[in-house]
Amino acid sequence: MEELRKVKCTVSYDGGNYGGYQLQENFVTIQQVLEEALKKVIKRPVRIYASGRTDAGVHARGQVFHFQTPVILPEDRWPLAMNCLLPEDISVLAATYVPDSFHARFDVKEKTYRYCLWNRRIPDVFLRRYSWHIPYALDLEKMREGAQYLIGEHDFTSFCSVKAVVEDKVRKIYDIAIEEQNDGEVWFTFRGKGFLYNMVRIIVGTLVNVGAGKIQPADVRRILEGRERTLAGKTAPAQGLFLWEVKY
């Protein structure tokens, strides 16, 4: 029986041209492209397992996946071998050998997502693929106040897509930061153990309503406790969201 080694990889990608991370029949996906590249390196089909899925249009700075291989390369050669076969909007940043017990999804301790708004009246041509354009003024301090109601362990049914198949909607958010950078960019940073389907994007949409004065910061608590998707704001567009980091 041949010996297989498990490899953990960190990958970044621009999700704008893909139908999401996970394999699908009718769309080109990140997983599909990575597996096709690895097949050429290993000379046989290979299945990769990621820390989680990202939706169509969502980006990643630090997605993590693992795979098993009989081919043994130096760790620093794996990114080079894959990147020469990948399109320019996907890049493997690092690879390390890990114990057989490691699993990219089930061993996650913390995930960080970031979301970018462009908060100026005039659109920014170069940020349009990586941010949500909000042309009206936002009160960031009120948004921060509203975000505090979401810190901790809660049932996030109100902030989860109705398409989600999981029954347990309880998740734990460690921190939410909202900062203005580069004169117009507003960055949300979410740290948590795990997130529900569209959870970050719905929270962003709700906090934008707070910042615009459509609802008050304390209404975020009411929305959370209501456990009803229709209470929360719109789902923010996919292109502003980044899976930033995964910790194990």
PDB file of C-alpha atoms in Angstrom:
ATOM      1  CA  MET A   1       0.000   0.000   0.000  1.00  0.00           C
ATOM      2  CA  GLU A   2       1.409   3.372  -1.009  1.00  0.00           C
ATOM      3  CA  GLU A   3       2.129   5.965   1.640  1.00  0.00           C
ATOM      4  CA  LEU A   4       0.096   9.167   1.466  1.00  0.00           C
ATOM      5  CA  ARG A   5       1.092  12.469   3.021  1.00  0.00           C
ATOM      6  CA  LYS A   6      -1.350  15.216   3.946  1.00  0.00           C
ATOM      7  CA  VAL A   7      -0.612  18.752   2.766  1.00  0.00           C
ATOM      8  CA  LYS A   8      -2.186  21.931   4.168  1.00  0.00           C
ATOM      9  CA  CYS A   9      -2.285  24.906   1.787  1.00  0.00           C
ATOM     10  CA  THR A  10      -3.187  28.565   2.157  1.00  0.00           C
ATOM     11  CA  VAL A  11      -4.690  30.120  -0.964  1.00  0.00           C
ATOM     12  CA  SER A  12      -5.874  33.573  -1.978  1.00  0.00           C
ATOM     13  CA  TYR A  13      -8.315  34.255  -4.773  1.00  0.00           C
ATOM     14  CA  ASP A  14     -10.403  36.872  -6.502  1.00  0.00           C
ATOM     15  CA  GLY A  15     -13.837  35.279  -6.531  1.00  0.00           C
ATOM     16  CA  GLY A  16     -15.344  37.638  -9.086  1.00  0.00           C
ATOM     17  CA  ASN A  17     -15.131  35.217 -12.007  1.00  0.00           C
ATOM     18  CA  TYR A  18     -16.241  32.078 -10.180  1.00  0.00           C
ATOM     19  CA  GLY A  19     -19.470  30.454  -9.074  1.00  0.00           C
ATOM     20  CA  GLY A  20     -18.165  30.159  -5.525  1.00  0.00           C
ATOM     21  CA  TYR A  21     -15.673  27.816  -3.901  1.00  0.00           C
ATOM     22  CA  GLN A  22     -17.500  24.477  -3.943  1.00  0.00           C
ATOM     23  CA  LEU A  23     -17.826  22.201  -6.975  1.00  0.00           C
ATOM     24  CA  GLN A  24     -20.928  22.854  -9.100  1.00  0.00           C
ATOM     25  CA  GLU A  25     -22.145  21.388 -12.362  1.00  0.00           C
ATOM     26  CA  ASN A  26     -22.890  24.570 -14.266  1.00  0.00           C
ATOM     27  CA  PHE A  27     -20.228  26.983 -13.004  1.00  0.00           C
ATOM     28  CA  VAL A  28     -16.453  27.136 -12.839  1.00  0.00           C
ATOM     29  CA  THR A  29     -15.462  27.126  -9.158  1.00  0.00           C
ATOM     30  CA  ILE A  30     -12.327  27.656  -7.099  1.00  0.00           C
ATOM     31  CA  GLN A  31     -12.286  24.033  -5.935  1.00  0.00           C
ATOM     32  CA  GLN A  32     -12.571  22.785  -9.508  1.00  0.00           C
ATOM     33  CA  VAL A  33      -9.637  24.885 -10.726  1.00  0.00           C
ATOM     34  CA  LEU A  34      -7.427  23.897  -7.777  1.00  0.00           C
ATOM     35  CA  GLU A  35      -8.197  20.202  -8.203  1.00  0.00           C
ATOM     36  CA  GLU A  36      -7.470  20.364 -11.922  1.00  0.00           C
ATOM     37  CA  ALA A  37      -4.083  21.956 -11.222  1.00  0.00           C
ATOM     38  CA  LEU A  38      -3.234  19.377  -8.552  1.00  0.00           C
ATOM     39  CA  LYS A  39      -4.236  16.549 -10.883  1.00  0.00           C
ATOM     40  CA  LYS A  40      -1.538  17.714 -13.286  1.00  0.00           C
ATOM     41  CA  VAL A  41       1.048  17.866 -10.501  1.00  0.00           C
ATOM     42  CA  ILE A  42       0.198  14.526  -8.880  1.00  0.00           C
ATOM     43  CA  LYS A  43      -0.747  12.782 -12.154  1.00  0.00           C
ATOM     44  CA  ARG A  44      -4.057  11.496 -10.823  1.00  0.00           C
ATOM     45  CA  PRO A  45      -7.399  12.863  -9.566  1.00  0.00           C
ATOM     46  CA  VAL A  46      -7.323  14.462  -6.133  1.00  0.00           C
ATOM     47  CA  ARG A  47     -10.007  15.822  -3.803  1.00  0.00           C
ATOM     48  CA  ILE A  48      -9.310  18.883  -1.659  1.00  0.00           C
ATOM     49  CA  TYR A  49     -11.082  19.866   1.581  1.00  0.00           C
ATOM     50  CA  ALA A  50     -11.359  23.524   2.592  1.00  0.00           C
ATOM     51  CA  SER A  51     -12.029  25.381   5.844  1.00  0.00           C
ATOM     52  CA  GLY A  52     -15.424  26.320   4.428  1.00  0.00           C
ATOM     53  CA  ARG A  53     -17.246  27.484   1.329  1.00  0.00           C
ATOM     54  CA  THR A  54     -17.289  30.981  -0.091  1.00  0.00           C
ATOM     55  CA  ASP A  55     -20.176  32.137  -2.286  1.00  0.00           C
ATOM     56  CA  ALA A  56     -20.027  33.351  -5.866  1.00  0.00           C
ATOM     57  CA  GLY A  57     -18.158  36.649  -6.022  1.00  0.00           C
ATOM     58  CA  VAL A  58     -16.625  36.361  -2.536  1.00  0.00           C
ATOM     59  CA  HIS A  59     -12.847  36.634  -2.254  1.00  0.00           C
ATOM     60  CA  ALA A  60     -10.251  35.037   0.008  1.00  0.00           C
ATOM     61  CA  ARG A  61      -6.930  36.253   1.314  1.00  0.00           C
ATOM     62  CA  GLY A  62      -6.318  33.203   3.506  1.00  0.00           C
ATOM     63  CA  GLN A  63      -8.535  30.242   2.608  1.00  0.00           C
ATOM     64  CA  VAL A  64      -7.088  26.925   3.796  1.00  0.00           C
ATOM     65  CA  PHE A  65      -7.465  23.484   2.223  1.00  0.00           C
ATOM     66  CA  HIS A  66      -5.824  20.087   2.545  1.00  0.00           C
ATOM     67  CA  PHE A  67      -5.276  17.093   0.314  1.00  0.00           C
ATOM     68  CA  GLN A  68      -3.486  13.758   0.392  1.00  0.00           C
ATOM     69  CA  THR A  69      -0.739  12.836  -2.035  1.00  0.00           C
ATOM     70  CA  PRO A  70       1.751  10.050  -2.762  1.00  0.00           C
ATOM     71  CA  VAL A  71       4.005  12.645  -4.417  1.00  0.00           C
ATOM     72  CA  ILE A  72       6.480  14.134  -1.968  1.00  0.00           C
ATOM     73  CA  LEU A  73       7.846  17.573  -2.786  1.00  0.00           C
ATOM     74  CA  PRO A  74       9.674  20.053  -0.563  1.00  0.00           C
ATOM     75  CA  GLU A  75       7.062  22.234   1.131  1.00  0.00           C
ATOM     76  CA  ASP A  76       8.149  25.372  -0.705  1.00  0.00           C
ATOM     77  CA  ARG A  77       7.770  23.618  -4.072  1.00  0.00           C
ATOM     78  CA  TRP A  78       4.059  22.918  -3.766  1.00  0.00           C
ATOM     79  CA  PRO A  79       2.958  26.564  -4.240  1.00  0.00           C
ATOM     80  CA  LEU A  80       5.302  26.940  -7.204  1.00  0.00           C
ATOM     81  CA  ALA A  81       4.090  23.720  -8.811  1.00  0.00           C
ATOM     82  CA  MET A  82       0.440  24.723  -8.475  1.00  0.00           C
ATOM     83  CA  ASN A  83       0.741  28.423  -9.281  1.00  0.00           C
ATOM     84  CA  CYS A  84       2.335  27.803 -12.666  1.00  0.00           C
ATOM     85  CA  LEU A  85      -0.855  25.916 -13.578  1.00  0.00           C
ATOM     86  CA  LEU A  86      -3.370  28.307 -11.987  1.00  0.00           C
ATOM     87  CA  PRO A  87      -4.991  31.424 -13.479  1.00  0.00           C
ATOM     88  CA  GLU A  88      -3.768  34.787 -12.261  1.00  0.00           C
ATOM     89  CA  ASP A  89      -6.765  35.274  -9.946  1.00  0.00           C
ATOM     90  CA  ILE A  90      -5.857  32.259  -7.773  1.00  0.00           C
ATOM     91  CA  SER A  91      -2.553  31.971  -5.892  1.00  0.00           C
ATOM     92  CA  VAL A  92      -1.349  29.333  -3.431  1.00  0.00           C
ATOM     93  CA  LEU A  93       0.619  31.217  -0.771  1.00  0.00           C
ATOM     94  CA  ALA A  94       2.058  28.422   1.369  1.00  0.00           C
ATOM     95  CA  ALA A  95       2.047  24.668   1.916  1.00  0.00           C
ATOM     96  CA  THR A  96       3.059  22.516   4.874  1.00  0.00           C
ATOM     97  CA  TYR A  97       2.926  18.814   5.671  1.00  0.00           C
ATOM     98  CA  VAL A  98       0.521  18.088   8.521  1.00  0.00           C
ATOM     99  CA  PRO A  99      -0.432  15.000  10.575  1.00  0.00           C
ATOM    100  CA  ASP A 100      -2.988  12.599   9.124  1.00  0.00           C
ATOM    101  CA  SER A 101      -5.430  13.699  11.841  1.00  0.00           C
ATOM    102  CA  PHE A 102      -5.562  17.295  10.542  1.00  0.00           C
ATOM    103  CA  HIS A 103      -8.739  18.465   8.809  1.00  0.00           C
ATOM    104  CA  ALA A 104      -9.025  21.919   7.236  1.00  0.00           C
ATOM    105  CA  ARG A 105     -12.699  22.241   8.155  1.00  0.00           C
ATOM    106  CA  PHE A 106     -13.164  20.393  11.430  1.00  0.00           C
ATOM    107  CA  ASP A 107     -10.015  21.692  13.165  1.00  0.00           C
ATOM    108  CA  VAL A 108     -10.767  25.405  12.706  1.00  0.00           C
ATOM    109  CA  LYS A 109     -10.433  27.438  15.914  1.00  0.00           C
ATOM    110  CA  GLU A 110     -11.140  30.902  14.528  1.00  0.00           C
ATOM    111  CA  LYS A 111     -12.051  32.590  11.252  1.00  0.00           C
ATOM    112  CA  THR A 112     -11.646  36.217  10.285  1.00  0.00           C
ATOM    113  CA  TYR A 113     -13.799  37.791   7.595  1.00  0.00           C
ATOM    114  CA  ARG A 114     -13.428  41.356   6.351  1.00  0.00           C
ATOM    115  CA  TYR A 115     -15.930  43.434   4.403  1.00  0.00           C
ATOM    116  CA  CYS A 116     -15.157  46.637   2.497  1.00  0.00           C
ATOM    117  CA  LEU A 117     -17.469  49.584   1.849  1.00  0.00           C
ATOM    118  CA  TRP A 118     -16.627  52.506  -0.423  1.00  0.00           C
ATOM    119  CA  ASN A 119     -18.319  55.375   1.402  1.00  0.00           C
ATOM    120  CA  ARG A 120     -18.111  58.343  -0.954  1.00  0.00           C
ATOM    121  CA  ARG A 121     -20.662  59.903  -3.319  1.00  0.00           C
ATOM    122  CA  ILE A 122     -18.562  59.182  -6.407  1.00  0.00           C
ATOM    123  CA  PRO A 123     -17.880  55.508  -7.244  1.00  0.00           C
ATOM    124  CA  ASP A 124     -14.289  54.273  -7.293  1.00  0.00           C
ATOM    125  CA  VAL A 125     -13.660  52.434 -10.555  1.00  0.00           C
ATOM    126  CA  PHE A 126     -10.801  50.403  -9.125  1.00  0.00           C
ATOM    127  CA  LEU A 127     -12.659  49.276  -5.995  1.00  0.00           C
ATOM    128  CA  ARG A 128     -15.917  48.303  -7.674  1.00  0.00           C
ATOM    129  CA  ARG A 129     -14.996  44.586  -7.725  1.00  0.00           C
ATOM    130  CA  TYR A 130     -13.898  44.602  -4.081  1.00  0.00           C
ATOM    131  CA  SER A 131     -16.348  46.817  -2.188  1.00  0.00           C
ATOM    132  CA  TRP A 132     -19.962  47.877  -1.769  1.00  0.00           C
ATOM    133  CA  HIS A 133     -20.516  51.478  -2.824  1.00  0.00           C
ATOM    134  CA  ILE A 134     -22.530  53.442  -0.246  1.00  0.00           C
ATOM    135  CA  PRO A 135     -22.944  57.020  -1.580  1.00  0.00           C
ATOM    136  CA  TYR A 136     -24.532  58.524   1.552  1.00  0.00           C
ATOM    137  CA  ALA A 137     -23.028  59.422   4.935  1.00  0.00           C
ATOM    138  CA  LEU A 138     -22.723  56.750   7.625  1.00  0.00           C
ATOM    139  CA  ASP A 139     -22.373  57.245  11.372  1.00  0.00           C
ATOM    140  CA  LEU A 140     -19.616  54.751  12.151  1.00  0.00           C
ATOM    141  CA  GLU A 141     -19.881  55.268  15.898  1.00  0.00           C
ATOM    142  CA  LYS A 142     -23.535  54.228  15.883  1.00  0.00           C
ATOM    143  CA  MET A 143     -22.636  51.234  13.730  1.00  0.00           C
ATOM    144  CA  ARG A 144     -20.003  50.206  16.278  1.00  0.00           C
ATOM    145  CA  GLU A 145     -22.567  50.604  19.051  1.00  0.00           C
ATOM    146  CA  GLY A 146     -25.019  48.368  17.210  1.00  0.00           C
ATOM    147  CA  ALA A 147     -22.336  45.777  16.498  1.00  0.00           C
ATOM    148  CA  GLN A 148     -21.687  45.282  20.214  1.00  0.00           C
ATOM    149  CA  TYR A 149     -25.054  43.528  20.617  1.00  0.00           C
ATOM    150  CA  LEU A 150     -23.765  40.768  18.340  1.00  0.00           C
ATOM    151  CA  ILE A 151     -20.590  39.981  20.268  1.00  0.00           C
ATOM    152  CA  GLY A 152     -20.712  36.647  22.078  1.00  0.00           C
ATOM    153  CA  GLU A 153     -22.687  33.450  21.578  1.00  0.00           C
ATOM    154  CA  HIS A 154     -26.175  33.924  20.140  1.00  0.00           C
ATOM    155  CA  ASP A 155     -28.809  32.377  17.924  1.00  0.00           C
ATOM    156  CA  PHE A 156     -28.174  34.218  14.643  1.00  0.00           C
ATOM    157  CA  THR A 157     -31.312  33.073  12.807  1.00  0.00           C
ATOM    158  CA  SER A 158     -32.147  36.697  11.938  1.00  0.00           C
ATOM    159  CA  PHE A 159     -28.764  37.045  10.248  1.00  0.00           C
ATOM    160  CA  CYS A 160     -28.821  33.792   8.288  1.00  0.00           C
ATOM    161  CA  SER A 161     -30.105  33.137   4.777  1.00  0.00           C
ATOM    162  CA  VAL A 162     -33.398  31.260   4.650  1.00  0.00           C
ATOM    163  CA  LYS A 163     -31.629  28.923   2.210  1.00  0.00           C
ATOM    164  CA  ALA A 164     -29.361  27.620   4.973  1.00  0.00           C
ATOM    165  CA  VAL A 165     -29.835  23.919   5.678  1.00  0.00           C
ATOM    166  CA  VAL A 166     -28.266  23.794   9.155  1.00  0.00           C
ATOM    167  CA  GLU A 167     -30.724  23.658  12.047  1.00  0.00           C
ATOM    168  CA  ASP A 168     -28.405  24.960  14.769  1.00  0.00           C
ATOM    169  CA  LYS A 169     -28.100  28.711  14.230  1.00  0.00           C
ATOM    170  CA  VAL A 170     -26.052  29.365  17.385  1.00  0.00           C
ATOM    171  CA  ARG A 171     -22.643  30.878  16.646  1.00  0.00           C
ATOM    172  CA  LYS A 172     -20.041  32.815  18.620  1.00  0.00           C
ATOM    173  CA  ILE A 173     -18.570  36.121  17.459  1.00  0.00           C
ATOM    174  CA  TYR A 174     -15.410  37.169  19.294  1.00  0.00           C
ATOM    175  CA  ASP A 175     -15.100  40.685  17.912  1.00  0.00           C
ATOM    176  CA  ILE A 176     -16.442  43.120  15.299  1.00  0.00           C
ATOM    177  CA  ALA A 177     -14.292  46.124  14.364  1.00  0.00           C
ATOM    178  CA  ILE A 178     -15.374  48.944  12.035  1.00  0.00           C
ATOM    179  CA  GLU A 179     -12.657  51.301  10.806  1.00  0.00           C
ATOM    180  CA  GLU A 180     -12.285  53.937   8.104  1.00  0.00           C
ATOM    181  CA  GLN A 181      -9.116  53.661   6.041  1.00  0.00           C
ATOM    182  CA  ASN A 182      -7.652  55.474   3.041  1.00  0.00           C
ATOM    183  CA  ASP A 183     -10.227  58.282   3.104  1.00  0.00           C
ATOM    184  CA  GLY A 184     -13.375  56.513   2.018  1.00  0.00           C
ATOM    185  CA  GLU A 185     -12.853  52.824   2.633  1.00  0.00           C
ATOM    186  CA  VAL A 186     -14.785  51.424   5.599  1.00  0.00           C
ATOM    187  CA  TRP A 187     -13.589  47.999   6.715  1.00  0.00           C
ATOM    188  CA  PHE A 188     -15.561  45.618   8.922  1.00  0.00           C
ATOM    189  CA  THR A 189     -13.509  42.872  10.590  1.00  0.00           C
ATOM    190  CA  PHE A 190     -15.348  39.867  12.058  1.00  0.00           C
ATOM    191  CA  ARG A 191     -13.643  37.243  14.220  1.00  0.00           C
ATOM    192  CA  GLY A 192     -15.533  34.132  15.277  1.00  0.00           C
ATOM    193  CA  LYS A 193     -15.541  30.382  15.654  1.00  0.00           C
ATOM    194  CA  GLY A 194     -17.760  29.949  12.614  1.00  0.00           C
ATOM    195  CA  PHE A 195     -20.369  31.785  10.571  1.00  0.00           C
ATOM    196  CA  LEU A 196     -23.727  30.885   9.031  1.00  0.00           C
ATOM    197  CA  TYR A 197     -24.655  31.162   5.359  1.00  0.00           C
ATOM    198  CA  ASN A 198     -24.615  34.886   4.413  1.00  0.00           C
ATOM    199  CA  MET A 199     -24.281  35.821   8.094  1.00  0.00           C
ATOM    200  CA  VAL A 200     -21.507  38.396   7.698  1.00  0.00           C
ATOM    201  CA  ARG A 201     -23.152  40.012   4.677  1.00  0.00           C
ATOM    202  CA  ILE A 202     -26.533  40.302   6.425  1.00  0.00           C
ATOM    203  CA  ILE A 203     -24.898  41.811   9.519  1.00  0.00           C
ATOM    204  CA  VAL A 204     -23.135  44.362   7.301  1.00  0.00           C
ATOM    205  CA  GLY A 205     -26.413  45.217   5.571  1.00  0.00           C
ATOM    206  CA  THR A 206     -28.091  45.712   8.948  1.00  0.00           C
ATOM    207  CA  LEU A 207     -25.291  47.856  10.381  1.00  0.00           C
ATOM    208  CA  VAL A 208     -25.365  50.040   7.264  1.00  0.00           C
ATOM    209  CA  ASN A 209     -29.030  50.703   8.097  1.00  0.00           C
ATOM    210  CA  VAL A 210     -27.897  51.758  11.575  1.00  0.00           C
ATOM    211  CA  GLY A 211     -25.229  54.042  10.139  1.00  0.00           C
ATOM    212  CA  ALA A 212     -27.742  55.621   7.771  1.00  0.00           C
ATOM    213  CA  GLY A 213     -30.184  56.325  10.619  1.00  0.00           C
ATOM    214  CA  LYS A 214     -32.870  53.970   9.305  1.00  0.00           C
ATOM    215  CA  ILE A 215     -32.772  52.049  12.586  1.00  0.00           C
ATOM    216  CA  GLN A 216     -31.185  52.694  15.978  1.00  0.00           C
ATOM    217  CA  PRO A 217     -28.216  50.801  17.440  1.00  0.00           C
ATOM    218  CA  ALA A 218     -30.470  49.192  20.075  1.00  0.00           C
ATOM    219  CA  ASP A 219     -32.655  47.795  17.287  1.00  0.00           C
ATOM    220  CA  VAL A 220     -29.866  45.342  16.499  1.00  0.00           C
ATOM    221  CA  ARG A 221     -30.612  43.583  19.779  1.00  0.00           C
ATOM    222  CA  ARG A 222     -34.318  43.456  18.927  1.00  0.00           C
ATOM    223  CA  ILE A 223     -33.515  41.992  15.510  1.00  0.00           C
ATOM    224  CA  LEU A 224     -31.182  39.404  17.040  1.00  0.00           C
ATOM    225  CA  GLU A 225     -33.736  38.317  19.635  1.00  0.00           C
ATOM    226  CA  GLY A 226     -36.539  38.206  17.041  1.00  0.00           C
ATOM    227  CA  ARG A 227     -34.929  35.241  15.240  1.00  0.00           C
ATOM    228  CA  GLU A 228     -36.582  36.157  11.958  1.00  0.00           C
ATOM    229  CA  ARG A 229     -34.637  36.903   8.763  1.00  0.00           C
ATOM    230  CA  THR A 230     -37.103  39.558   7.594  1.00  0.00           C
ATOM    231  CA  LEU A 231     -36.230  41.743  10.595  1.00  0.00           C
ATOM    232  CA  ALA A 232     -32.622  42.271   9.497  1.00  0.00           C
ATOM    233  CA  GLY A 233     -31.225  44.366   6.661  1.00  0.00           C
ATOM    234  CA  LYS A 234     -30.444  43.376   3.102  1.00  0.00           C
ATOM    235  CA  THR A 235     -27.670  40.945   2.267  1.00  0.00           C
ATOM    236  CA  ALA A 236     -24.647  43.073   1.371  1.00  0.00           C
ATOM    237  CA  PRO A 237     -23.201  42.346  -2.098  1.00  0.00           C
ATOM    238  CA  ALA A 238     -20.726  39.492  -2.385  1.00  0.00           C
ATOM    239  CA  GLN A 239     -17.851  41.459  -3.901  1.00  0.00           C
ATOM    240  CA  GLY A 240     -17.046  43.315  -0.671  1.00  0.00           C
ATOM    241  CA  LEU A 241     -16.441  40.163   1.379  1.00  0.00           C
ATOM    242  CA  PHE A 242     -13.077  38.496   2.024  1.00  0.00           C
ATOM    243  CA  LEU A 243     -12.249  35.341   3.966  1.00  0.00           C
ATOM    244  CA  TRP A 244      -9.200  36.892   5.573  1.00  0.00           C
ATOM    245  CA  GLU A 245      -7.636  34.307   7.880  1.00  0.00           C
ATOM    246  CA  VAL A 246      -8.236  30.851   9.327  1.00  0.00           C
ATOM    247  CA  LYS A 247      -6.596  29.787  12.598  1.00  0.00           C
ATOM    248  CA  TYR A 248      -6.080  26.257  13.918  1.00  0.00           C
TER     249      TYR A 248
END
